[in-house]
Amino acid sequence: MSQYGSGSGPVAAPPAAAGGAGGSGDAGAIEPTGGTAGKGRRPRRGSATGIKGRQGLWGWLFVSPMVLVLGLFLLLPIGMALWVSLLNWNGQSNPFTGAADFIGLDNYSNVLTTDGLDRTLFMTSVRNNLYFVLLVVPLQTILALALAVAVNSRRIKGKSLFRTIFYFPSVTSSIAISTVFLFLFQGSGAVNALLKWVGITGPKWFTDANGLVWTVLGGLGIVDPDKPTAALASNGFLGLSWWDWLSGPSIAMCTIIALIVWTSSGTYMLIFLAALQDVPAELEEAALLDGANRWQSFRNVTIPALRPVIFLVVTLGLIGSWQIFDAVYVMSQGAPGNTTLTPAFLSYTAGFQDSEYGRAAAIAFILLAIIMVMTLIQRVLLRDRDKPVTKPRRLGAIRRRAS
C-alpha cells in the first residue's frame, strides 16, 4: 500500500521538487496542492473569446428579422421622405427619377426664412401648437397624478370601477369623442345651454378667432381685441407680429385642449398608479412618524420617488402634443382664422390638398427637429440634480494624504 493514501486503487506519487538531490522524494520537496503553481495558471483566452463571439453571432441572428423589418418599414421610408423634402414634387411621378425637380433646401427656407404665405402659415401653426403644449402637458400630468393618488388611496372603495371610468375615454375612438365635443360646443349646444342657466352667455366656440388673452383683457376693458396695439402690431418675430404671438390660444383651441386633457389623462393615470404602488410604504410611514403631514410626505417622499415616471409622462405628453392631428381634423380643420392650425395638420394639407409633397415633407422634418429640441430641453430641466458628482482623482489624492 502506498504511503500517500489507502484504498483499492494505486495512488500516484507526486513529482519530486525541482532541484532535489537525486530525486529522493523527500516530504519537504513535495509541493502541496493549491500552491503557487496552481494559482499561476490562467484559462486560455481563445476559448472565452470564441464563446463570446459565437454568442454575439447568434444574438445578431435572432434579432436580424426585427432589424430587417425596422429598416424596411422605418428607416427606408424616413430616408425616402427626406429625399422628397428636397424636391418640388406633386406626387404624380416617380420622385427617384429625373421627372421631379431637385430644389435643395428651398422647401425649408420657404417655411422658415422667406417672407410669404408659407412662412406665415407655418409660424401660425407653431404658435398655436406652442400654446397647446404649454397648457396640455402640465394639465394632463397634474390631472393624471391626482387621479392616480385618488384611486390608490386605501380609503376609497370600488377602486376598480373608478379606474375603469377614468381610463375609458383613453380607449374610446378619438374621432367619436371629437364628434361628440363638436356637438356639445356648438352655439346652441349643451355647454352654452348650461351656461345660460347660470346667467352666462356662452362664447362662439368655433367662430371666434380672437385669442384668449386679448378676449379676457378686452372683457376687463384693458384692451380692444378688434384693434391691435400699434406697438405690438408693427413689430414681430419670424413673420408674425407680437400681437399674434401674445394673443394666446383661441376659444376653439381651448375646446380641443379640454378634449385632449380629458382623453389622455387616463393612460398616464395608469402609469402613475403603477409607480405609486412601487413606492415603499415604509418611507411614507417614517415621514408621518417624524411629524410630517400627508401633503409634506407626498411632496418630500412620493414626488422624488416618482421623478423618473414624471419625466416619462411629460416626455410622452410633449411628443403627443406636438403631433396633434385627429381632433383638429374633425373639429375645426384650422378654423377659425387658422387659430387651430397645427404643423401636423399643415403638413397634411400641403401634401394631400395642395399636392406639394416636398413642402409637406419639409414641415414634417422641421416638426421632428422641434420635438427633439423640446425633449432635450425638458430632459435638462427635469434631470436629477441631487445625484452626487464624484471626482476619482481628487478622492484618490485625499485617500493618499489620509494614509
mmCIF file of C-alpha atoms in Angstrom:
data_model
loop_
_atom_site.group_PDB
_atom_site.id
_atom_site.type_symbol
_atom_site.label_atom_id
_atom_site.label_comp_id
_atom_site.label_asym_id
_atom_site.label_seq_id
_atom_site.Cartn_x
_atom_site.Cartn_y
_atom_site.Cartn_z
ATOM 1 C CA MET A 1 0.000 0.000 0.000
ATOM 2 C CA SER A 2 1.288 3.413 -0.889
ATOM 3 C CA GLN A 3 2.345 5.865 1.803
ATOM 4 C CA TYR A 4 0.179 8.703 0.329
ATOM 5 C CA GLY A 5 -3.198 7.076 0.842
ATOM 6 C CA SER A 6 -5.087 3.878 1.201
ATOM 7 C CA GLY A 7 -7.649 2.278 -0.997
ATOM 8 C CA SER A 8 -8.159 -0.337 -3.585
ATOM 9 C CA GLY A 9 -6.519 1.568 -6.437
ATOM 10 C CA PRO A 10 -2.939 2.702 -6.638
ATOM 11 C CA VAL A 11 -2.184 6.300 -5.756
ATOM 12 C CA ALA A 12 0.401 8.072 -7.871
ATOM 13 C CA ALA A 13 3.241 9.697 -6.044
ATOM 14 C CA PRO A 14 3.681 13.455 -6.505
ATOM 15 C CA PRO A 15 6.631 14.602 -8.578
ATOM 16 C CA ALA A 16 9.838 15.452 -6.845
ATOM 17 C CA ALA A 17 10.693 19.085 -6.238
ATOM 18 C CA ALA A 18 12.831 20.710 -8.861
ATOM 19 C CA GLY A 19 16.462 20.744 -7.869
ATOM 20 C CA GLY A 20 16.048 17.918 -5.330
ATOM 21 C CA ALA A 21 19.055 15.813 -4.601
ATOM 22 C CA GLY A 22 18.877 12.707 -6.712
ATOM 23 C CA GLY A 23 15.043 12.868 -6.791
ATOM 24 C CA SER A 24 14.874 11.341 -3.344
ATOM 25 C CA GLY A 25 11.171 12.153 -2.943
ATOM 26 C CA ASP A 26 11.589 13.933 0.425
ATOM 27 C CA ALA A 27 8.439 15.086 2.166
ATOM 28 C CA GLY A 28 9.855 18.626 2.227
ATOM 29 C CA ALA A 29 10.339 18.519 -1.511
ATOM 30 C CA ILE A 30 6.682 17.782 -2.157
ATOM 31 C CA GLU A 31 4.715 20.841 -3.389
ATOM 32 C CA PRO A 32 1.295 20.970 -1.736
ATOM 33 C CA THR A 33 -1.859 21.075 -3.770
ATOM 34 C CA GLY A 34 -3.147 24.611 -4.427
ATOM 35 C CA GLY A 35 0.318 26.150 -4.261
ATOM 36 C CA THR A 36 1.713 28.947 -6.333
ATOM 37 C CA ALA A 37 1.998 26.751 -9.386
ATOM 38 C CA GLY A 38 -1.756 26.099 -9.346
ATOM 39 C CA LYS A 39 -2.565 29.753 -8.808
ATOM 40 C CA GLY A 40 -0.392 30.856 -11.679
ATOM 41 C CA ARG A 41 -2.460 29.015 -14.236
ATOM 42 C CA ARG A 42 -4.949 31.137 -16.258
ATOM 43 C CA PRO A 43 -7.629 29.947 -18.642
ATOM 44 C CA ARG A 44 -6.827 30.369 -22.250
ATOM 45 C CA ARG A 45 -8.355 33.462 -23.820
ATOM 46 C CA GLY A 46 -9.071 31.766 -27.075
ATOM 47 C CA SER A 47 -11.917 29.648 -25.721
ATOM 48 C CA ALA A 48 -13.666 32.552 -23.895
ATOM 49 C CA THR A 49 -13.325 34.809 -26.900
ATOM 50 C CA GLY A 50 -14.714 32.119 -29.121
ATOM 51 C CA ILE A 51 -17.734 31.606 -26.856
ATOM 52 C CA LYS A 52 -18.470 35.336 -26.733
ATOM 53 C CA GLY A 53 -18.043 35.622 -30.448
ATOM 54 C CA ARG A 54 -20.474 32.785 -31.059
ATOM 55 C CA GLN A 55 -22.951 34.324 -28.609
ATOM 56 C CA GLY A 56 -22.784 37.640 -30.446
ATOM 57 C CA LEU A 57 -23.269 35.885 -33.762
ATOM 58 C CA TRP A 58 -26.318 34.022 -32.503
ATOM 59 C CA GLY A 59 -27.671 37.230 -30.973
ATOM 60 C CA TRP A 60 -27.450 39.076 -34.289
ATOM 61 C CA LEU A 61 -29.024 36.078 -35.993
ATOM 62 C CA PHE A 62 -32.045 36.154 -33.684
ATOM 63 C CA VAL A 63 -32.592 39.939 -33.916
ATOM 64 C CA SER A 64 -31.954 40.122 -37.661
ATOM 65 C CA PRO A 65 -35.664 39.698 -38.614
ATOM 66 C CA MET A 66 -36.668 42.690 -36.475
ATOM 67 C CA VAL A 67 -33.709 44.716 -37.746
ATOM 68 C CA LEU A 68 -34.792 43.989 -41.315
ATOM 69 C CA VAL A 69 -38.394 44.939 -40.524
ATOM 70 C CA LEU A 70 -37.343 48.216 -38.879
ATOM 71 C CA GLY A 71 -35.002 49.013 -41.717
ATOM 72 C CA LEU A 72 -37.607 48.225 -44.365
ATOM 73 C CA PHE A 73 -40.628 49.931 -42.808
ATOM 74 C CA LEU A 74 -38.993 52.684 -40.698
ATOM 75 C CA LEU A 75 -35.540 53.752 -41.808
ATOM 76 C CA LEU A 76 -36.161 53.383 -45.530
ATOM 77 C CA PRO A 77 -39.383 55.488 -45.529
ATOM 78 C CA ILE A 78 -37.630 58.157 -43.455
ATOM 79 C CA GLY A 79 -34.829 58.318 -45.998
ATOM 80 C CA MET A 80 -37.324 58.499 -48.857
ATOM 81 C CA ALA A 81 -39.263 61.289 -47.124
ATOM 82 C CA LEU A 82 -36.024 63.194 -46.539
ATOM 83 C CA TRP A 83 -35.272 62.967 -50.245
ATOM 84 C CA VAL A 84 -38.794 64.133 -51.141
ATOM 85 C CA SER A 85 -38.337 67.185 -48.892
ATOM 86 C CA LEU A 86 -35.578 68.309 -51.254
ATOM 87 C CA LEU A 87 -37.806 68.113 -54.331
ATOM 88 C CA ASN A 88 -40.589 70.070 -55.974
ATOM 89 C CA TRP A 89 -42.834 67.032 -56.368
ATOM 90 C CA ASN A 90 -46.593 66.909 -56.912
ATOM 91 C CA GLY A 91 -46.995 63.172 -56.349
ATOM 92 C CA GLN A 92 -47.736 62.347 -60.000
ATOM 93 C CA SER A 93 -44.350 60.927 -60.991
ATOM 94 C CA ASN A 94 -41.542 58.845 -59.585
ATOM 95 C CA PRO A 95 -39.576 61.030 -57.155
ATOM 96 C CA PHE A 96 -36.434 58.938 -57.676
ATOM 97 C CA THR A 97 -36.127 59.784 -61.352
ATOM 98 C CA GLY A 98 -35.397 62.987 -63.204
ATOM 99 C CA ALA A 99 -39.112 63.784 -63.508
ATOM 100 C CA ALA A 100 -39.083 65.538 -60.091
ATOM 101 C CA ASP A 101 -37.276 68.872 -59.773
ATOM 102 C CA PHE A 102 -34.471 68.943 -57.208
ATOM 103 C CA ILE A 103 -34.606 72.290 -55.398
ATOM 104 C CA GLY A 104 -32.386 71.550 -52.406
ATOM 105 C CA LEU A 105 -33.320 73.366 -49.201
ATOM 106 C CA ASP A 106 -35.842 75.722 -50.812
ATOM 107 C CA ASN A 107 -38.774 73.976 -49.121
ATOM 108 C CA TYR A 108 -37.145 74.543 -45.740
ATOM 109 C CA SER A 109 -36.242 78.154 -46.441
ATOM 110 C CA ASN A 110 -39.759 78.940 -47.696
ATOM 111 C CA VAL A 111 -41.311 77.992 -44.362
ATOM 112 C CA LEU A 112 -38.524 79.305 -42.120
ATOM 113 C CA THR A 113 -36.847 82.377 -43.604
ATOM 114 C CA THR A 114 -38.593 83.568 -46.781
ATOM 115 C CA ASP A 115 -41.431 86.044 -46.228
ATOM 116 C CA GLY A 116 -44.657 84.787 -47.736
ATOM 117 C CA LEU A 117 -47.786 82.775 -47.153
ATOM 118 C CA ASP A 118 -45.926 79.515 -46.482
ATOM 119 C CA ARG A 119 -43.906 81.070 -43.680
ATOM 120 C CA THR A 120 -46.908 82.846 -42.188
ATOM 121 C CA LEU A 121 -48.974 79.672 -42.120
ATOM 122 C CA PHE A 122 -46.167 77.619 -40.601
ATOM 123 C CA MET A 123 -45.352 80.146 -37.883
ATOM 124 C CA THR A 124 -49.046 80.465 -37.092
ATOM 125 C CA SER A 125 -49.255 76.702 -36.681
ATOM 126 C CA VAL A 126 -46.161 76.703 -34.445
ATOM 127 C CA ARG A 127 -47.663 79.450 -32.276
ATOM 128 C CA ASN A 128 -50.939 77.548 -31.932
ATOM 129 C CA ASN A 129 -49.174 74.293 -31.116
ATOM 130 C CA LEU A 130 -46.871 76.010 -28.636
ATOM 131 C CA TYR A 131 -49.829 77.283 -26.616
ATOM 132 C CA PHE A 132 -51.377 73.841 -26.939
ATOM 133 C CA VAL A 133 -48.268 72.205 -25.452
ATOM 134 C CA LEU A 134 -47.898 74.761 -22.663
ATOM 135 C CA LEU A 135 -51.447 74.072 -21.486
ATOM 136 C CA VAL A 136 -51.969 70.385 -22.263
ATOM 137 C CA VAL A 137 -48.768 68.877 -20.836
ATOM 138 C CA PRO A 138 -48.995 70.396 -17.320
ATOM 139 C CA LEU A 139 -52.764 69.922 -17.072
ATOM 140 C CA GLN A 140 -52.805 66.297 -18.138
ATOM 141 C CA THR A 141 -49.797 65.460 -15.949
ATOM 142 C CA ILE A 142 -51.319 67.050 -12.840
ATOM 143 C CA LEU A 143 -54.744 65.533 -13.507
ATOM 144 C CA ALA A 144 -53.288 62.068 -14.155
ATOM 145 C CA LEU A 145 -51.237 62.206 -10.944
ATOM 146 C CA ALA A 146 -54.251 63.386 -8.938
ATOM 147 C CA LEU A 147 -56.419 60.576 -10.317
ATOM 148 C CA ALA A 148 -53.698 58.016 -9.595
ATOM 149 C CA VAL A 149 -53.339 59.213 -6.000
ATOM 150 C CA ALA A 150 -57.125 59.120 -5.585
ATOM 151 C CA VAL A 151 -57.613 55.570 -6.843
ATOM 152 C CA ASN A 152 -54.532 54.410 -4.932
ATOM 153 C CA SER A 153 -55.909 55.629 -1.599
ATOM 154 C CA ARG A 154 -56.894 52.995 0.907
ATOM 155 C CA ARG A 155 -59.962 54.944 1.986
ATOM 156 C CA ILE A 156 -61.742 54.747 -1.376
ATOM 157 C CA LYS A 157 -63.957 51.763 -2.098
ATOM 158 C CA GLY A 158 -64.648 50.476 -5.572
ATOM 159 C CA LYS A 159 -61.215 51.332 -6.935
ATOM 160 C CA SER A 160 -61.607 49.080 -9.962
ATOM 161 C CA LEU A 161 -64.783 50.900 -11.005
ATOM 162 C CA PHE A 162 -63.134 54.309 -10.766
ATOM 163 C CA ARG A 163 -60.072 53.111 -12.667
ATOM 164 C CA THR A 164 -62.304 51.866 -15.460
ATOM 165 C CA ILE A 165 -64.269 55.111 -15.559
ATOM 166 C CA PHE A 166 -61.155 57.283 -15.654
ATOM 167 C CA TYR A 167 -59.439 55.109 -18.267
ATOM 168 C CA PHE A 168 -62.466 54.637 -20.535
ATOM 169 C CA PRO A 169 -62.002 57.912 -22.544
ATOM 170 C CA SER A 170 -58.464 56.859 -23.440
ATOM 171 C CA VAL A 171 -59.610 53.694 -25.213
ATOM 172 C CA THR A 172 -62.590 55.300 -26.953
ATOM 173 C CA SER A 173 -62.211 56.320 -30.588
ATOM 174 C CA SER A 174 -60.774 59.820 -30.845
ATOM 175 C CA ILE A 175 -62.918 60.518 -33.904
ATOM 176 C CA ALA A 176 -66.097 59.627 -31.998
ATOM 177 C CA ILE A 177 -65.147 61.757 -28.982
ATOM 178 C CA SER A 178 -64.203 64.692 -31.226
ATOM 179 C CA THR A 179 -67.571 64.478 -32.962
ATOM 180 C CA VAL A 180 -69.390 64.481 -29.609
ATOM 181 C CA PHE A 181 -67.402 67.503 -28.431
ATOM 182 C CA LEU A 182 -68.183 69.259 -31.705
ATOM 183 C CA PHE A 183 -71.922 68.979 -30.997
ATOM 184 C CA LEU A 184 -71.549 69.875 -27.326
ATOM 185 C CA PHE A 185 -69.735 73.136 -28.053
ATOM 186 C CA GLN A 186 -71.951 74.395 -30.869
ATOM 187 C CA GLY A 187 -73.601 77.771 -30.448
ATOM 188 C CA SER A 188 -76.842 76.068 -29.415
ATOM 189 C CA GLY A 189 -75.137 73.074 -27.825
ATOM 190 C CA ALA A 190 -75.376 71.649 -24.349
ATOM 191 C CA VAL A 191 -72.449 73.648 -22.942
ATOM 192 C CA ASN A 192 -73.912 77.028 -23.868
ATOM 193 C CA ALA A 193 -77.327 75.865 -22.605
ATOM 194 C CA LEU A 194 -75.820 75.045 -19.205
ATOM 195 C CA LEU A 195 -74.015 78.393 -19.114
ATOM 196 C CA LYS A 196 -77.258 80.164 -19.956
ATOM 197 C CA TRP A 197 -78.950 78.598 -16.901
ATOM 198 C CA VAL A 198 -76.428 80.341 -14.626
ATOM 199 C CA GLY A 199 -76.736 83.658 -16.447
ATOM 200 C CA ILE A 200 -73.604 83.426 -18.648
ATOM 201 C CA THR A 201 -73.732 83.994 -22.369
ATOM 202 C CA GLY A 202 -71.683 81.250 -23.961
ATOM 203 C CA PRO A 203 -68.947 82.178 -26.431
ATOM 204 C CA LYS A 204 -68.906 81.345 -30.109
ATOM 205 C CA TRP A 205 -66.630 78.377 -29.674
ATOM 206 C CA PHE A 206 -65.680 77.663 -33.279
ATOM 207 C CA THR A 207 -66.214 81.062 -34.920
ATOM 208 C CA ASP A 208 -64.316 83.457 -32.627
ATOM 209 C CA ALA A 209 -60.755 83.925 -33.928
ATOM 210 C CA ASN A 210 -59.601 86.196 -31.074
ATOM 211 C CA GLY A 211 -57.027 84.867 -28.692
ATOM 212 C CA LEU A 212 -57.961 84.011 -25.122
ATOM 213 C CA VAL A 213 -55.547 86.586 -23.630
ATOM 214 C CA TRP A 214 -56.940 89.522 -25.584
ATOM 215 C CA THR A 215 -60.513 88.287 -25.063
ATOM 216 C CA VAL A 216 -60.091 88.261 -21.275
ATOM 217 C CA LEU A 217 -58.309 91.608 -21.256
ATOM 218 C CA GLY A 218 -60.983 93.009 -23.540
ATOM 219 C CA GLY A 219 -63.682 91.823 -21.143
ATOM 220 C CA LEU A 220 -61.879 93.695 -18.353
ATOM 221 C CA GLY A 221 -61.719 96.822 -20.504
ATOM 222 C CA ILE A 222 -57.921 96.900 -20.696
ATOM 223 C CA VAL A 223 -57.516 96.386 -24.470
ATOM 224 C CA ASP A 224 -59.744 96.189 -27.526
ATOM 225 C CA PRO A 225 -59.412 92.736 -29.130
ATOM 226 C CA ASP A 226 -60.562 94.116 -32.507
ATOM 227 C CA LYS A 227 -57.992 96.945 -32.537
ATOM 228 C CA PRO A 228 -54.431 95.700 -32.005
ATOM 229 C CA THR A 229 -51.969 97.946 -30.216
ATOM 230 C CA ALA A 230 -49.726 99.726 -32.703
ATOM 231 C CA ALA A 231 -46.517 98.892 -30.837
ATOM 232 C CA LEU A 232 -47.323 95.182 -30.845
ATOM 233 C CA ALA A 233 -48.832 95.055 -34.325
ATOM 234 C CA SER A 234 -45.965 96.858 -36.088
ATOM 235 C CA ASN A 235 -43.186 94.711 -34.628
ATOM 236 C CA GLY A 236 -42.877 90.981 -34.749
ATOM 237 C CA PHE A 237 -40.796 87.826 -34.838
ATOM 238 C CA LEU A 238 -40.476 85.126 -37.521
ATOM 239 C CA GLY A 239 -43.174 86.591 -39.741
ATOM 240 C CA LEU A 240 -45.801 87.179 -37.032
ATOM 241 C CA SER A 241 -46.479 90.338 -35.043
ATOM 242 C CA TRP A 242 -46.083 90.371 -31.287
ATOM 243 C CA TRP A 243 -49.842 90.894 -31.066
ATOM 244 C CA ASP A 244 -50.319 87.497 -32.712
ATOM 245 C CA TRP A 245 -47.637 85.783 -30.615
ATOM 246 C CA LEU A 246 -49.109 87.046 -27.321
ATOM 247 C CA SER A 247 -52.764 86.541 -28.188
ATOM 248 C CA GLY A 248 -52.913 83.126 -26.547
ATOM 249 C CA PRO A 249 -54.945 80.162 -27.761
ATOM 250 C CA SER A 250 -58.299 80.815 -29.369
ATOM 251 C CA ILE A 251 -61.583 79.690 -27.854
ATOM 252 C CA ALA A 252 -61.728 76.838 -30.358
ATOM 253 C CA MET A 253 -58.217 75.718 -29.405
ATOM 254 C CA CYS A 254 -59.250 75.742 -25.731
ATOM 255 C CA THR A 255 -62.017 73.310 -26.641
ATOM 256 C CA ILE A 256 -59.510 70.971 -28.278
ATOM 257 C CA ILE A 257 -57.223 71.345 -25.247
ATOM 258 C CA ALA A 258 -60.053 70.276 -22.927
ATOM 259 C CA LEU A 259 -60.723 67.277 -25.168
ATOM 260 C CA ILE A 260 -57.104 66.096 -25.216
ATOM 261 C CA VAL A 261 -56.608 66.557 -21.472
ATOM 262 C CA TRP A 262 -59.756 64.545 -20.761
ATOM 263 C CA THR A 263 -58.920 61.693 -23.119
ATOM 264 C CA SER A 264 -55.201 61.347 -22.353
ATOM 265 C CA SER A 265 -55.195 61.614 -18.558
ATOM 266 C CA GLY A 266 -56.480 58.060 -18.118
ATOM 267 C CA THR A 267 -53.482 56.496 -19.820
ATOM 268 C CA TYR A 268 -50.989 58.488 -17.781
ATOM 269 C CA MET A 269 -53.038 57.729 -14.647
ATOM 270 C CA LEU A 270 -52.235 54.032 -15.076
ATOM 271 C CA ILE A 271 -48.524 54.812 -15.423
ATOM 272 C CA PHE A 272 -48.565 56.888 -12.236
ATOM 273 C CA LEU A 273 -50.646 54.248 -10.463
ATOM 274 C CA ALA A 274 -48.103 51.525 -11.222
ATOM 275 C CA ALA A 275 -45.314 53.787 -9.948
ATOM 276 C CA LEU A 276 -47.207 54.690 -6.758
ATOM 277 C CA GLN A 277 -47.673 51.031 -5.911
ATOM 278 C CA ASP A 278 -43.896 50.561 -6.131
ATOM 279 C CA VAL A 279 -43.136 53.343 -3.636
ATOM 280 C CA PRO A 280 -42.203 51.664 -0.308
ATOM 281 C CA ALA A 281 -44.866 52.296 2.306
ATOM 282 C CA GLU A 282 -42.148 52.407 4.974
ATOM 283 C CA LEU A 283 -40.870 55.728 3.611
ATOM 284 C CA GLU A 284 -44.239 57.419 3.920
ATOM 285 C CA GLU A 285 -44.825 55.912 7.366
ATOM 286 C CA ALA A 286 -41.411 57.097 8.539
ATOM 287 C CA ALA A 287 -42.186 60.615 7.325
ATOM 288 C CA LEU A 288 -45.505 60.583 9.181
ATOM 289 C CA LEU A 289 -43.774 59.381 12.352
ATOM 290 C CA ASP A 290 -41.282 62.248 12.033
ATOM 291 C CA GLY A 291 -44.160 64.720 12.263
ATOM 292 C CA ALA A 292 -44.841 65.417 8.583
ATOM 293 C CA ASN A 293 -48.422 65.771 7.443
ATOM 294 C CA ARG A 294 -49.764 63.992 4.372
ATOM 295 C CA TRP A 295 -49.010 66.874 2.000
ATOM 296 C CA GLN A 296 -45.427 67.163 3.253
ATOM 297 C CA SER A 297 -44.997 63.399 2.961
ATOM 298 C CA PHE A 298 -46.369 63.473 -0.580
ATOM 299 C CA ARG A 299 -44.160 66.405 -1.602
ATOM 300 C CA ASN A 300 -40.922 65.263 0.051
ATOM 301 C CA VAL A 301 -41.209 61.472 -0.260
ATOM 302 C CA THR A 302 -43.641 60.462 -3.001
ATOM 303 C CA ILE A 303 -42.794 63.090 -5.606
ATOM 304 C CA PRO A 304 -38.999 62.421 -5.510
ATOM 305 C CA ALA A 305 -39.696 58.702 -5.844
ATOM 306 C CA LEU A 306 -41.869 59.412 -8.906
ATOM 307 C CA ARG A 307 -39.337 61.647 -10.648
ATOM 308 C CA PRO A 308 -38.381 59.132 -13.389
ATOM 309 C CA VAL A 309 -42.064 58.420 -14.066
ATOM 310 C CA ILE A 310 -42.865 62.139 -14.198
ATOM 311 C CA PHE A 311 -40.089 62.541 -16.749
ATOM 312 C CA LEU A 312 -41.585 59.716 -18.816
ATOM 313 C CA VAL A 313 -45.124 61.114 -18.678
ATOM 314 C CA VAL A 314 -44.009 64.642 -19.556
ATOM 315 C CA THR A 315 -41.909 63.342 -22.450
ATOM 316 C CA LEU A 316 -44.756 61.265 -23.865
ATOM 317 C CA GLY A 317 -47.169 64.164 -23.427
ATOM 318 C CA LEU A 318 -44.771 66.570 -25.104
ATOM 319 C CA ILE A 319 -44.321 64.336 -28.139
ATOM 320 C CA GLY A 320 -48.033 63.594 -28.437
ATOM 321 C CA SER A 321 -48.990 67.258 -28.101
ATOM 322 C CA TRP A 322 -46.775 68.312 -30.994
ATOM 323 C CA GLN A 323 -48.306 65.562 -33.133
ATOM 324 C CA ILE A 324 -51.959 66.553 -32.578
ATOM 325 C CA PHE A 325 -53.943 65.952 -35.765
ATOM 326 C CA ASP A 326 -57.166 63.942 -35.458
ATOM 327 C CA ALA A 327 -59.057 66.334 -33.166
ATOM 328 C CA VAL A 328 -58.108 69.298 -35.356
ATOM 329 C CA TYR A 329 -59.153 67.416 -38.488
ATOM 330 C CA VAL A 330 -62.597 66.526 -37.110
ATOM 331 C CA MET A 331 -63.476 69.627 -35.085
ATOM 332 C CA SER A 332 -62.054 72.652 -36.893
ATOM 333 C CA GLN A 333 -59.568 71.895 -39.723
ATOM 334 C CA GLY A 334 -57.640 75.008 -38.741
ATOM 335 C CA ALA A 335 -60.631 77.341 -38.421
ATOM 336 C CA PRO A 336 -61.472 79.956 -37.331
ATOM 337 C CA GLY A 337 -58.816 82.125 -38.964
ATOM 338 C CA ASN A 338 -56.116 79.419 -38.734
ATOM 339 C CA THR A 339 -56.210 79.652 -34.925
ATOM 340 C CA THR A 340 -56.379 75.852 -34.573
ATOM 341 C CA LEU A 341 -53.875 75.114 -37.325
ATOM 342 C CA THR A 342 -51.039 72.813 -36.214
ATOM 343 C CA PRO A 343 -47.836 71.737 -38.008
ATOM 344 C CA ALA A 344 -49.094 68.166 -38.362
ATOM 345 C CA PHE A 345 -52.353 69.312 -39.972
ATOM 346 C CA LEU A 346 -50.490 71.846 -42.117
ATOM 347 C CA SER A 347 -48.219 69.076 -43.404
ATOM 348 C CA TYR A 348 -51.304 67.029 -44.286
ATOM 349 C CA THR A 349 -52.977 69.880 -46.174
ATOM 350 C CA ALA A 350 -49.765 70.771 -48.004
ATOM 351 C CA GLY A 351 -49.384 67.221 -49.277
ATOM 352 C CA PHE A 352 -52.874 65.836 -49.804
ATOM 353 C CA GLN A 353 -54.754 69.036 -50.660
ATOM 354 C CA ASP A 354 -52.191 71.311 -52.293
ATOM 355 C CA SER A 355 -50.152 68.433 -53.842
ATOM 356 C CA GLU A 356 -46.906 69.988 -52.594
ATOM 357 C CA TYR A 357 -45.353 66.877 -51.127
ATOM 358 C CA GLY A 358 -41.895 68.401 -50.883
ATOM 359 C CA ARG A 359 -43.131 71.205 -48.643
ATOM 360 C CA ALA A 360 -45.202 68.720 -46.639
ATOM 361 C CA ALA A 361 -42.155 66.520 -46.012
ATOM 362 C CA ALA A 362 -40.067 69.561 -45.066
ATOM 363 C CA ILE A 363 -42.681 70.626 -42.495
ATOM 364 C CA ALA A 364 -42.689 67.098 -41.072
ATOM 365 C CA PHE A 365 -38.900 67.094 -40.595
ATOM 366 C CA ILE A 366 -38.960 70.564 -39.048
ATOM 367 C CA LEU A 367 -41.609 69.266 -36.659
ATOM 368 C CA LEU A 368 -39.324 66.326 -35.842
ATOM 369 C CA ALA A 369 -36.498 68.761 -35.055
ATOM 370 C CA ILE A 370 -38.811 70.820 -32.800
ATOM 371 C CA ILE A 371 -39.857 67.713 -30.881
ATOM 372 C CA MET A 372 -36.247 66.629 -30.377
ATOM 373 C CA VAL A 373 -35.159 70.080 -29.167
ATOM 374 C CA MET A 374 -38.098 70.383 -26.787
ATOM 375 C CA THR A 375 -37.431 66.893 -25.427
ATOM 376 C CA LEU A 376 -33.777 67.729 -24.775
ATOM 377 C CA ILE A 377 -34.748 70.969 -23.016
ATOM 378 C CA GLN A 378 -37.245 69.095 -20.884
ATOM 379 C CA ARG A 379 -34.616 66.472 -20.094
ATOM 380 C CA VAL A 380 -32.223 69.165 -18.867
ATOM 381 C CA LEU A 381 -34.893 70.854 -16.748
ATOM 382 C CA LEU A 382 -36.034 67.606 -15.114
ATOM 383 C CA ARG A 383 -32.641 65.999 -14.617
ATOM 384 C CA ASP A 384 -31.718 64.627 -11.212
ATOM 385 C CA ARG A 385 -29.812 67.480 -9.554
ATOM 386 C CA ASP A 386 -29.411 65.592 -6.277
ATOM 387 C CA LYS A 387 -27.135 62.946 -7.755
ATOM 388 C CA PRO A 388 -23.630 63.338 -6.291
ATOM 389 C CA VAL A 389 -20.812 64.039 -8.686
ATOM 390 C CA THR A 390 -17.702 62.039 -7.872
ATOM 391 C CA LYS A 391 -14.198 63.048 -8.870
ATOM 392 C CA PRO A 392 -11.956 59.958 -8.808
ATOM 393 C CA ARG A 393 -8.651 61.830 -8.992
ATOM 394 C CA ARG A 394 -9.484 64.147 -6.135
ATOM 395 C CA LEU A 395 -10.821 61.312 -3.965
ATOM 396 C CA GLY A 396 -7.696 59.309 -4.665
ATOM 397 C CA ALA A 397 -5.480 62.198 -3.619
ATOM 398 C CA ILE A 398 -7.445 62.615 -0.379
ATOM 399 C CA ARG A 399 -7.069 58.928 0.413
ATOM 400 C CA ARG A 400 -3.322 59.038 -0.222
ATOM 401 C CA ARG A 401 -2.957 62.004 2.104
ATOM 402 C CA ALA A 402 -5.015 60.284 4.792
ATOM 403 C CA SER A 403 -2.863 57.170 4.589
#
